[in-house]
Short mmCIF file of C-alpha atoms in Angstrom, two decimals:
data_model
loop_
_atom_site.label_atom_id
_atom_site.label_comp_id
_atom_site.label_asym_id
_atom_site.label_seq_id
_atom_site.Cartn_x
_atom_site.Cartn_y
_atom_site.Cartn_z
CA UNK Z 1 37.01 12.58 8.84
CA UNK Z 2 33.67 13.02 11.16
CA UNK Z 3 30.80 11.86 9.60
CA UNK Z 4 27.79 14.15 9.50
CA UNK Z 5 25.57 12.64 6.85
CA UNK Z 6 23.28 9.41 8.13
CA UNK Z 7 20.68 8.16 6.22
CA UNK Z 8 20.44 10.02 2.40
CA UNK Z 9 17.42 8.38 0.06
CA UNK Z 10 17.86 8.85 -3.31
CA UNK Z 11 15.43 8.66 -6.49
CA UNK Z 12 17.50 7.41 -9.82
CA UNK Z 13 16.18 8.05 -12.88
CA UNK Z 14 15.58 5.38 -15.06
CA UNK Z 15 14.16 4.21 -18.52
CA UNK Z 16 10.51 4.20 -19.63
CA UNK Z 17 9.60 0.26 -19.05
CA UNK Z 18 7.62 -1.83 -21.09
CA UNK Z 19 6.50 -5.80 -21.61
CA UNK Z 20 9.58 -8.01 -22.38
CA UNK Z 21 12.31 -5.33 -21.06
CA UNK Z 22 15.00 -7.09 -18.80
CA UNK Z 23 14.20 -5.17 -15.57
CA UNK Z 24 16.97 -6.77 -13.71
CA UNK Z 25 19.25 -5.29 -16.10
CA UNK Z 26 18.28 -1.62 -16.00
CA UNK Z 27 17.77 -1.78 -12.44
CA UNK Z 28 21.54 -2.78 -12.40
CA UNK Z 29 22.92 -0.53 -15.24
CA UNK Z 30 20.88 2.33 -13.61
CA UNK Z 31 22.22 1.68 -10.27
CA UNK Z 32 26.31 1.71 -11.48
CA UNK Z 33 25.78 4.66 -13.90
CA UNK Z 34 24.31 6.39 -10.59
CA UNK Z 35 27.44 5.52 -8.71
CA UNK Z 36 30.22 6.50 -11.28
CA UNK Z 37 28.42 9.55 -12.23
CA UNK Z 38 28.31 11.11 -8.90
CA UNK Z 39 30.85 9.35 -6.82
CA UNK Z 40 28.75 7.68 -4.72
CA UNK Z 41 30.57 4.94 -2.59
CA UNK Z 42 28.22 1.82 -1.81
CA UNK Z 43 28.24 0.18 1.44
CA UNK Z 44 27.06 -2.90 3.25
CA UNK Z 45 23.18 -2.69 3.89
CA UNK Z 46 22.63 -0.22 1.51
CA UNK Z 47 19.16 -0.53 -0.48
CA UNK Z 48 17.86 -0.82 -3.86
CA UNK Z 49 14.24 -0.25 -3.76
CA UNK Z 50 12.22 -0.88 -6.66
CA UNK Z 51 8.77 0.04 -7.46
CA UNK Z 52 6.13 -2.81 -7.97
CA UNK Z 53 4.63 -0.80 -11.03
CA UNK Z 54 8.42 -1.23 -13.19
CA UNK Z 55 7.87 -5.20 -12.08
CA UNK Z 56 4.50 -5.60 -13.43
CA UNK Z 57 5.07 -3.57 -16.39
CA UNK Z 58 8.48 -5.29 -17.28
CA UNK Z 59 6.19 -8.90 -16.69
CA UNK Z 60 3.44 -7.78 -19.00
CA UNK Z 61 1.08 -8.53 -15.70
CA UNK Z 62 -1.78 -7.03 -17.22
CA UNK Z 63 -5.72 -8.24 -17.67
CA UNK Z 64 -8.52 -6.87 -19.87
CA UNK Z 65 -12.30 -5.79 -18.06
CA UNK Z 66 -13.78 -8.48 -20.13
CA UNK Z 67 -11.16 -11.18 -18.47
CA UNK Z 68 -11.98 -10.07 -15.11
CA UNK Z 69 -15.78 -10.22 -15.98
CA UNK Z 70 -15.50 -13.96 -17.51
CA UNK Z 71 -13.67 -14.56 -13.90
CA UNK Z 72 -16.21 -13.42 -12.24
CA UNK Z 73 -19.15 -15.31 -13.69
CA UNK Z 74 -17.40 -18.39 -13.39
CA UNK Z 75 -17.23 -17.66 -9.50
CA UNK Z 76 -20.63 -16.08 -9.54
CA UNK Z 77 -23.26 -17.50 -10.70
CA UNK Z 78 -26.59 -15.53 -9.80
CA UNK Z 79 -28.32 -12.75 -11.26
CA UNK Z 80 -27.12 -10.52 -8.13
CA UNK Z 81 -23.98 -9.69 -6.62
CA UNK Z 82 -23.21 -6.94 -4.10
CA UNK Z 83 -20.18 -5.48 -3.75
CA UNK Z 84 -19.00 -4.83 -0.38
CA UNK Z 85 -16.44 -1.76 1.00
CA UNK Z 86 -14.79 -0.91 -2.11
CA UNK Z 87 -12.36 2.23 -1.88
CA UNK Z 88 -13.32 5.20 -3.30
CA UNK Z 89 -11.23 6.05 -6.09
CA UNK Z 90 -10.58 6.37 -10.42
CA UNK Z 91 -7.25 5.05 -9.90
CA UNK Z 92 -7.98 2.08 -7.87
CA UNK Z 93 -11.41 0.46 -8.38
CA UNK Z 94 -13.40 2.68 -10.66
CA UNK Z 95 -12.04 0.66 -13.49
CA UNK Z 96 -12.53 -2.78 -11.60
CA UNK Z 97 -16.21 -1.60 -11.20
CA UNK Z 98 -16.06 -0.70 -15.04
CA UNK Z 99 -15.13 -5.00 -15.31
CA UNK Z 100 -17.74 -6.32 -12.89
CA UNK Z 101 -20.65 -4.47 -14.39
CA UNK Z 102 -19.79 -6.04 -17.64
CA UNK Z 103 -20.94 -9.41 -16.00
CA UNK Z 104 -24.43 -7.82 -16.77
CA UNK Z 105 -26.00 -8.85 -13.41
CA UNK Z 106 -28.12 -6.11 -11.03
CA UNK Z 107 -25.25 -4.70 -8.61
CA UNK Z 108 -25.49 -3.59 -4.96
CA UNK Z 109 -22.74 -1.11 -4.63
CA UNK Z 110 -22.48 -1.08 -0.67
CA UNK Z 111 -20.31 1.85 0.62
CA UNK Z 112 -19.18 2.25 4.14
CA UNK Z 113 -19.77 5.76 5.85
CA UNK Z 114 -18.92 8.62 6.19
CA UNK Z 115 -15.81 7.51 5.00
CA UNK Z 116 -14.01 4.36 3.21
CA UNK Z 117 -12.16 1.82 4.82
CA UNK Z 118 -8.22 4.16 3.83
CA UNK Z 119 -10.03 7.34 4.67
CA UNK Z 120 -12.01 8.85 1.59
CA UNK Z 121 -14.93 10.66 2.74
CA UNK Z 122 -18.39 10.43 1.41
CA UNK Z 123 -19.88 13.21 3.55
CA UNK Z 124 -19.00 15.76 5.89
CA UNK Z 125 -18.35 14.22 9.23
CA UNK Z 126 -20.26 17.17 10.71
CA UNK Z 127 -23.32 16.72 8.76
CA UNK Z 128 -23.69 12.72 10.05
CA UNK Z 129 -23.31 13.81 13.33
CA UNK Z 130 -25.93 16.36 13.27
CA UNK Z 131 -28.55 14.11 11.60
CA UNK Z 132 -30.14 11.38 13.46
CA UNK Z 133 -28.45 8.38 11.98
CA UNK Z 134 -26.66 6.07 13.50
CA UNK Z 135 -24.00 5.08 11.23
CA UNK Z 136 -23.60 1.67 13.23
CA UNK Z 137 -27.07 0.45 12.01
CA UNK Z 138 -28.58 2.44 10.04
CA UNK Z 139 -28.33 1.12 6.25
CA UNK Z 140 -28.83 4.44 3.66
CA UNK Z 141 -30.48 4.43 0.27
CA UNK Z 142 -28.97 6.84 -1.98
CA UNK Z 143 -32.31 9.55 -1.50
CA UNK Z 144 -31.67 9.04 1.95
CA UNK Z 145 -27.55 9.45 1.91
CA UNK Z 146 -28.30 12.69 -0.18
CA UNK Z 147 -30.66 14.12 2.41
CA UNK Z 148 -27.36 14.24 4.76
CA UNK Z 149 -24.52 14.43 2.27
CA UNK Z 150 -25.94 16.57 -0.25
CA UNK Z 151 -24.01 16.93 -3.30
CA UNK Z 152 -20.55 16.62 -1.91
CA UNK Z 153 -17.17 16.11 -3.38
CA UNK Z 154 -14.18 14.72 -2.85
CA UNK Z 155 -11.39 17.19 -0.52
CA UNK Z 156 -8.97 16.15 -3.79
CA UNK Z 157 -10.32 15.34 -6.66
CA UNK Z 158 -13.66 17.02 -6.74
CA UNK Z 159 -15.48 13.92 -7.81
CA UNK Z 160 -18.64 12.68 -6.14
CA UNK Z 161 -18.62 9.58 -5.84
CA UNK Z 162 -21.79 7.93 -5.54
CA UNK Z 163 -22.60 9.19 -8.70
CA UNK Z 164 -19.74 8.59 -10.39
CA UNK Z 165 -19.72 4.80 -9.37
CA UNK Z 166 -23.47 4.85 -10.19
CA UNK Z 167 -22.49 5.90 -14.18
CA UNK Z 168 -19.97 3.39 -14.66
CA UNK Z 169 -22.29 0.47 -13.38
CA UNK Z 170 -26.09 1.76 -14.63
CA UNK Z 171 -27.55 -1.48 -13.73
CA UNK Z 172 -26.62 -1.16 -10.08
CA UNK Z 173 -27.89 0.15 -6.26
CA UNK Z 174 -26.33 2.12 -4.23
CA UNK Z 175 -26.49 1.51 -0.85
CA UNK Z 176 -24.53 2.94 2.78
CA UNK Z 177 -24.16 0.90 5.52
CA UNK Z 178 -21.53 -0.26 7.97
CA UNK Z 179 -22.08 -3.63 9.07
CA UNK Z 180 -21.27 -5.83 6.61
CA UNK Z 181 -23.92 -7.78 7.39
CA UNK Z 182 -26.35 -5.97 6.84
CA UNK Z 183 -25.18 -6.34 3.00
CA UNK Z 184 -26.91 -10.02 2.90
CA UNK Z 185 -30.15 -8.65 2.25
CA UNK Z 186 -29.65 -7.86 -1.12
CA UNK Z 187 -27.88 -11.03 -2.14
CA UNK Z 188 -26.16 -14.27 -0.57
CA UNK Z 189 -23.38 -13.81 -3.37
CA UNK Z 190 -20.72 -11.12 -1.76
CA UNK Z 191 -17.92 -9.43 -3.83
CA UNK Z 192 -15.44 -8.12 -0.79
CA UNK Z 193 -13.69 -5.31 -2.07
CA UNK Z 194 -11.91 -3.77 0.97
CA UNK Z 195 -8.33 -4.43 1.31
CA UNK Z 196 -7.06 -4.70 4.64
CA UNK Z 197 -10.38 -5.54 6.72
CA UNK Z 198 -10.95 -8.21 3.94
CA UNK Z 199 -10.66 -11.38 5.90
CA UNK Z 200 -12.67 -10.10 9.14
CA UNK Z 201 -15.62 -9.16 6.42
CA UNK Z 202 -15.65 -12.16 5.10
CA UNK Z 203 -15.66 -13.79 8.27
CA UNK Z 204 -18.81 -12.20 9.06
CA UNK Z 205 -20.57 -12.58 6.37
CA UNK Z 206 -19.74 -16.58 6.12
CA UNK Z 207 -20.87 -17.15 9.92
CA UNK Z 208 -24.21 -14.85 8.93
CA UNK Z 209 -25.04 -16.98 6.03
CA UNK Z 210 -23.53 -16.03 3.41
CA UNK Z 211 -23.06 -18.58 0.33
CA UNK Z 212 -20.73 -17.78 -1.97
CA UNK Z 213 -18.00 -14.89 -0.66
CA UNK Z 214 -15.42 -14.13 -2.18
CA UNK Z 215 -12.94 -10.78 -2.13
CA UNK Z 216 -10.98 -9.42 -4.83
CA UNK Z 217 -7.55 -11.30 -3.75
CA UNK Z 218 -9.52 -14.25 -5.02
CA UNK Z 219 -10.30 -12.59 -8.42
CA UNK Z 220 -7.57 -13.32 -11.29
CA UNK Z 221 -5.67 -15.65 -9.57
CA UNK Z 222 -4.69 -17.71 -12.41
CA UNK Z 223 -4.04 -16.84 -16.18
CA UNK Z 224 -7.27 -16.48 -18.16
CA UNK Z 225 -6.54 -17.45 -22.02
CA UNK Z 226 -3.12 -16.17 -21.85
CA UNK Z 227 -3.80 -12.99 -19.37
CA UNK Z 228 -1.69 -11.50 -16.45
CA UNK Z 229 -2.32 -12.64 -12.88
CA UNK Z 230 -1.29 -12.70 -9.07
CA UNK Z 231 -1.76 -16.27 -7.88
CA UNK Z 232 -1.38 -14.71 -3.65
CA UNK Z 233 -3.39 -10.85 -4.64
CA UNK Z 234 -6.06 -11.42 -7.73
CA UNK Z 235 -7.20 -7.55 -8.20
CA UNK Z 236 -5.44 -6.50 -5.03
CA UNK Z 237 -2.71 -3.85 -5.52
CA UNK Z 238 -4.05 -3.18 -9.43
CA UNK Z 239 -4.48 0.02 -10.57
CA UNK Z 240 -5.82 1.34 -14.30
CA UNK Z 241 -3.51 1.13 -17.36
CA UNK Z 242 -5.87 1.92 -20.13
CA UNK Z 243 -9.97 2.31 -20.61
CA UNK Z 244 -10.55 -1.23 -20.53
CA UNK Z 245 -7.18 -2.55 -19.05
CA UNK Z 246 -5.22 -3.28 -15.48
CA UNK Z 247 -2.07 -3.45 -14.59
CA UNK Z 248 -1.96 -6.03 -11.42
CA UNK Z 249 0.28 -6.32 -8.67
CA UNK Z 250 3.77 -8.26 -9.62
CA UNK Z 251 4.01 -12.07 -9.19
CA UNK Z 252 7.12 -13.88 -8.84
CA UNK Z 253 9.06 -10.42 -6.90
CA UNK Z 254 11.06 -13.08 -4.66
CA UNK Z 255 12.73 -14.54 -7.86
CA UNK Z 256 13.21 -10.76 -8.87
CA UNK Z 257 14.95 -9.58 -5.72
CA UNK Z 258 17.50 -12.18 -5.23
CA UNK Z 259 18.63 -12.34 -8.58
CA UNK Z 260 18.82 -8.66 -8.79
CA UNK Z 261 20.63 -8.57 -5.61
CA UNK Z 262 23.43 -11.26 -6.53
CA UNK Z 263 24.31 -9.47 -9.30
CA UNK Z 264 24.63 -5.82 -7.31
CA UNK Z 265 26.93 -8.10 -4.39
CA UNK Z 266 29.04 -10.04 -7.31
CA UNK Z 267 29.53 -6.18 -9.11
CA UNK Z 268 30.27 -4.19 -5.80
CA UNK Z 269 31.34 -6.48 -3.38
CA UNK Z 270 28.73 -5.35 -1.01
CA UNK Z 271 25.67 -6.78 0.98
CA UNK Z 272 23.48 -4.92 -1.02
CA UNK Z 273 19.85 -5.52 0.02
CA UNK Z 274 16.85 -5.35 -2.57
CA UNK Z 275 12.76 -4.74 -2.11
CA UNK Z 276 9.86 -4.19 -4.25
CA UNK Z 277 7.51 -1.34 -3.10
CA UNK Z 278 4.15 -0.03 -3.27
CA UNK Z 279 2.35 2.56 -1.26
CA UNK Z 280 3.78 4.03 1.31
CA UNK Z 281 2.01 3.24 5.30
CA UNK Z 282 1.39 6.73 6.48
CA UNK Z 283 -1.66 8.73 6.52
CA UNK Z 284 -2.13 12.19 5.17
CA UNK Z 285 -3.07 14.67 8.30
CA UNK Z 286 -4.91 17.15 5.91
CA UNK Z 287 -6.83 14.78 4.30
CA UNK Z 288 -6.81 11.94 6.37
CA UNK Z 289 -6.25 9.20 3.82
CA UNK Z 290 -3.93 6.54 4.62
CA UNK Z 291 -1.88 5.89 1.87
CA UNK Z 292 -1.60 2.01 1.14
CA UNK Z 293 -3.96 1.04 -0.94
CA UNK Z 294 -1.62 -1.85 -2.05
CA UNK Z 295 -2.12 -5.29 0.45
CA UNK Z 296 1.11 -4.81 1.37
CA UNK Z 297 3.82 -2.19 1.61
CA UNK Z 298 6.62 -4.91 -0.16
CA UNK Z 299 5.73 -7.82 -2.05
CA UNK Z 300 9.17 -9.03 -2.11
CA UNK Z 301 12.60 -8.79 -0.75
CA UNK Z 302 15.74 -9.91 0.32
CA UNK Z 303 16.27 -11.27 4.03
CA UNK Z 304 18.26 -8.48 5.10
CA UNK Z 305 15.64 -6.59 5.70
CA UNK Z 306 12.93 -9.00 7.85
CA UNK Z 307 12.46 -7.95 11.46
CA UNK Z 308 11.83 -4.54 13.14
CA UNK Z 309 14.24 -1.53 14.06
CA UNK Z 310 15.96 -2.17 17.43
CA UNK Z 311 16.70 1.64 18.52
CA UNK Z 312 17.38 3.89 21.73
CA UNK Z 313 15.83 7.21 21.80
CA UNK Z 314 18.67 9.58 22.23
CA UNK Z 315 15.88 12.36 23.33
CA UNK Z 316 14.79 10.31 26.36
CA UNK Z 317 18.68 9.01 27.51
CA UNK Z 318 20.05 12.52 27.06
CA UNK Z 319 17.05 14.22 29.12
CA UNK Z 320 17.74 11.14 31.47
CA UNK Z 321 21.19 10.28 31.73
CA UNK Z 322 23.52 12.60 30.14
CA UNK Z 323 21.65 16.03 31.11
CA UNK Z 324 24.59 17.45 33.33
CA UNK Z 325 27.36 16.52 31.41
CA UNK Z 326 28.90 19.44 28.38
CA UNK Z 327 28.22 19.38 24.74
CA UNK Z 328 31.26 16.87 24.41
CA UNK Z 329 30.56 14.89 27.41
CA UNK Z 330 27.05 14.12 26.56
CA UNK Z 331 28.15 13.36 22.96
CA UNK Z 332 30.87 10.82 23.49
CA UNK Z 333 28.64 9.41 26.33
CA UNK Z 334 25.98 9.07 23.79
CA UNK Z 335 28.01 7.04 21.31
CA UNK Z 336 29.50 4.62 23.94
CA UNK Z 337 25.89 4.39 25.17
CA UNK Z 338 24.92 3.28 21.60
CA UNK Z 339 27.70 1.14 20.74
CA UNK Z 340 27.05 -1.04 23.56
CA UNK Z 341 23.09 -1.63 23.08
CA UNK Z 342 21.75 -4.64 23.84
CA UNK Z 343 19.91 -6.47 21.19
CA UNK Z 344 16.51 -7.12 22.60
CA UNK Z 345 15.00 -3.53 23.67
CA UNK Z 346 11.55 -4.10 23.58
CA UNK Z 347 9.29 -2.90 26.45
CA UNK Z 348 12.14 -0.49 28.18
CA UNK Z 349 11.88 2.90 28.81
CA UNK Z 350 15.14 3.99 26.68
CA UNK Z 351 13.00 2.79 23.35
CA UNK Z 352 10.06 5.26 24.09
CA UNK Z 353 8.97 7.22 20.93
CA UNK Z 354 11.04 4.53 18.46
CA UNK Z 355 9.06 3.36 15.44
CA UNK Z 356 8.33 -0.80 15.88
CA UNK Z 357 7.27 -1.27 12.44
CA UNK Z 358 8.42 -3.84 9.58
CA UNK Z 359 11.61 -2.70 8.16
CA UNK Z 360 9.90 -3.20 4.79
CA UNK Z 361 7.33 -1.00 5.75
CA UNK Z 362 9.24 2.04 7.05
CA UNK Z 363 11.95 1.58 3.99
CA UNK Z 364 8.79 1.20 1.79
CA UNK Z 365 7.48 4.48 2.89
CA UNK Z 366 10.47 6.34 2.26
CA UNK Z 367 10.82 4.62 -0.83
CA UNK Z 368 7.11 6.04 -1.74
CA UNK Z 369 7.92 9.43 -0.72
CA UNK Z 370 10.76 10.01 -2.35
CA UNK Z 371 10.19 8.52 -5.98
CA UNK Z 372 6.55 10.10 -6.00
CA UNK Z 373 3.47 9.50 -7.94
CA UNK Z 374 3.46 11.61 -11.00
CA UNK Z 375 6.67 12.84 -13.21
CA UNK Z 376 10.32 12.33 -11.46
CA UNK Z 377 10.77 9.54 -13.00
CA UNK Z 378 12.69 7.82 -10.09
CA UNK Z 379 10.81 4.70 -9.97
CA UNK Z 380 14.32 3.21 -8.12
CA UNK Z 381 15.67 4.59 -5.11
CA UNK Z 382 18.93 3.98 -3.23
CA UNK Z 383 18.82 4.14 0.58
CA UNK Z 384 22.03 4.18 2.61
CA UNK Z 385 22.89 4.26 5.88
CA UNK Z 386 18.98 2.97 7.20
CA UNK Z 387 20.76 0.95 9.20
CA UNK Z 388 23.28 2.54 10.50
CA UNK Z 389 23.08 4.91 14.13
CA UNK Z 390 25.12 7.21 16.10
CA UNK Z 391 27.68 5.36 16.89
CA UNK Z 392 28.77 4.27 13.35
CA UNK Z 393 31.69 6.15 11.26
#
């Protein structure tokens, strides 16, 4: 029979997970109940994706505000510390601000603007523009900021805040400025809190001067009187559990995935492959925030899926090739054209428009998208056929 479907991505529904559960198990009890249930027929490279939050949660890889605030005045030892680029957001850092203000010292709360470093805007982009600051210099008190900004609110969750970070941390400044330099005026002690620009920042700020920087991968990096932690993240990837509680990024995820995927290859017989994922990499176009807020789309997973796609755009090699030949022509041409790819593609014309990303990354994105982030409850999701293309049966 002709195959029409390619690649199908689905969420399964599983269990509500909790400290001490055996993850590996449910994952794999979830997975067959999803296959005799509704027929479905695995294959070789098919996916299990798990999310990184069922990992943590199933490790107990939590940490208390007043852990993180011990951490950080044993790594900080004046009566000042700024805190450099943090995101702007309740889920993500508000509650890590909640821990570092418990170290009691005077903050400087340095924000980047108009916008943070994943897209979050401060102000209207409009209202910078017509003012007469330049937002490559110009460092902001908060009087000044709200001379531009006025009062305004974030696109999605209505919350301002400057204001908002300013109540959870009353013995703090708030400052805007752009060059992270710039940020050394206030104190020689430097809490990076961006994510992805972490290591440039710090960078600068060590060949400016800087004594003691540090970012937030470097926070928790080690068990604190019995606490969860993430020896290669710290705070990186965490996100709030409770009022005065995080739930980090998962540690040992390469131990997870292989184990996980032995047993799905000894049960079906198939080269099942297995990844732990986070946020999606894609940006919203109405909002403009890019997604991953996590260090890394996948923590962990199983060699099958290192590398990047190696793929022919059918648009260009039909508009190319194939454009005088029938609707059956230009489809068995197509197939044969596929079938006999050559392995290294990059830099010809045929792979114009192709996506040259990490496997991890794409799969991780789809992964993101379809489970969601509020109440479908498919925290695992089977992918088949990623890897399959035209010319496959």
């Amino acid at each position: 029979m002709e195959r029409i479907i390619g690649t199908r991505s689905m969420g399964l529904r599983a269990p509500i997970i909790e400290k001490g559960d055996s993850l590996e198990d449910i994952v794999f009890d979830t997975v067959k109940r999803a296959v005799t249930n509704h027929n479905i027929t695995l294959n070789d490279k098919d996916v299990v994706c798990v999310t990184e939050s069922l990992v943590a949660r199933a490790q107990g890889n939590y940490v208390s505000i007043d852990t993180i605030a011990k951490d950080l005045n044993n790594k900080f030892k004046g009566d000042e510390l700024v805190v450099l680029f943090p995101i702007l957001s309740r889920n993500r850092f508000s509650i890590i601000l909640k821990a570092i203000a418990l170290t009691g010292k005077k903050l400087h709360i340095c924000l980047s603007y108009p916008q943070d470093e994943v897209g979050n805007y401060l102000m209207d982009e409009m209202d910078l523009f017509n003012s007469d600051i330049n937002p490559y210099k110009d460092v902001l008190d908060l009087n000044e900021f709200r001379k531009i900004a006025g009062e305004y609110k974030h696109t999605f969750t209505g919350i301002d805040y400057p204001e908002l970070y300013s109540q959870i941390a009353p013995n703090s400044e708030i400052h805007l400025l752009n060059n992270p330099v710039d940020a050394l005026e206030f104190s020689d002690e430097v809490l990076v809190s961006s994510i992805h620009t972490r290591n440039i920042v710090k960078r600068q700020l060590k060949e400016a001067g800087g004594k003691n920087i540090l970012s937030l991968d470097e926070i928790l990096t080690e068990s604190i009187d019995g606490s969860g932690f993430n020896a290669d993240y710290g705070l990186l990837g965490s996100n709030l559990s409770t009022e005065n509680e995080i739930k980090l990024f998962p540690r040992d995820g390469q131990k997870f995935v292989a184990s996980l995927q032995k047993k799905l290859v000894d049960e079906f017989e198939k080269e099942i492959e297995v990844m732990i994922y986070g946020d999606g990499a894609f940006k919203d176009p109405a909002g403009k925030i890019w997604e991953l807020a996590d260090p890394v789309v996948s923590p962990a997973f199983t060699k099958g899926l290192l590398g990047t796609p190696s793929e022919l755009k059918i648009k260009y090699i039909a508009d190319n090739e194939f454009s005088d030949l029938s609707l059956e022509e230009r489809t068995s041409a197509m197939v044969d054209r596929i079938s006999k790819k050559e392995k290294e593609l990059v830099g010809r014309n045929e792979t114009l428009g192709t996506t040259p990303r990490q496997i991890t990354d794409l799969l991780g994105s789809l992964a993101d998208l379809t489970s969601g982030s509020g109440d479908k409850g498919t925290p695992i999701v089977l992918v088949q056929g990623y890897f399959d293309n035209y010319s496959n049966n």
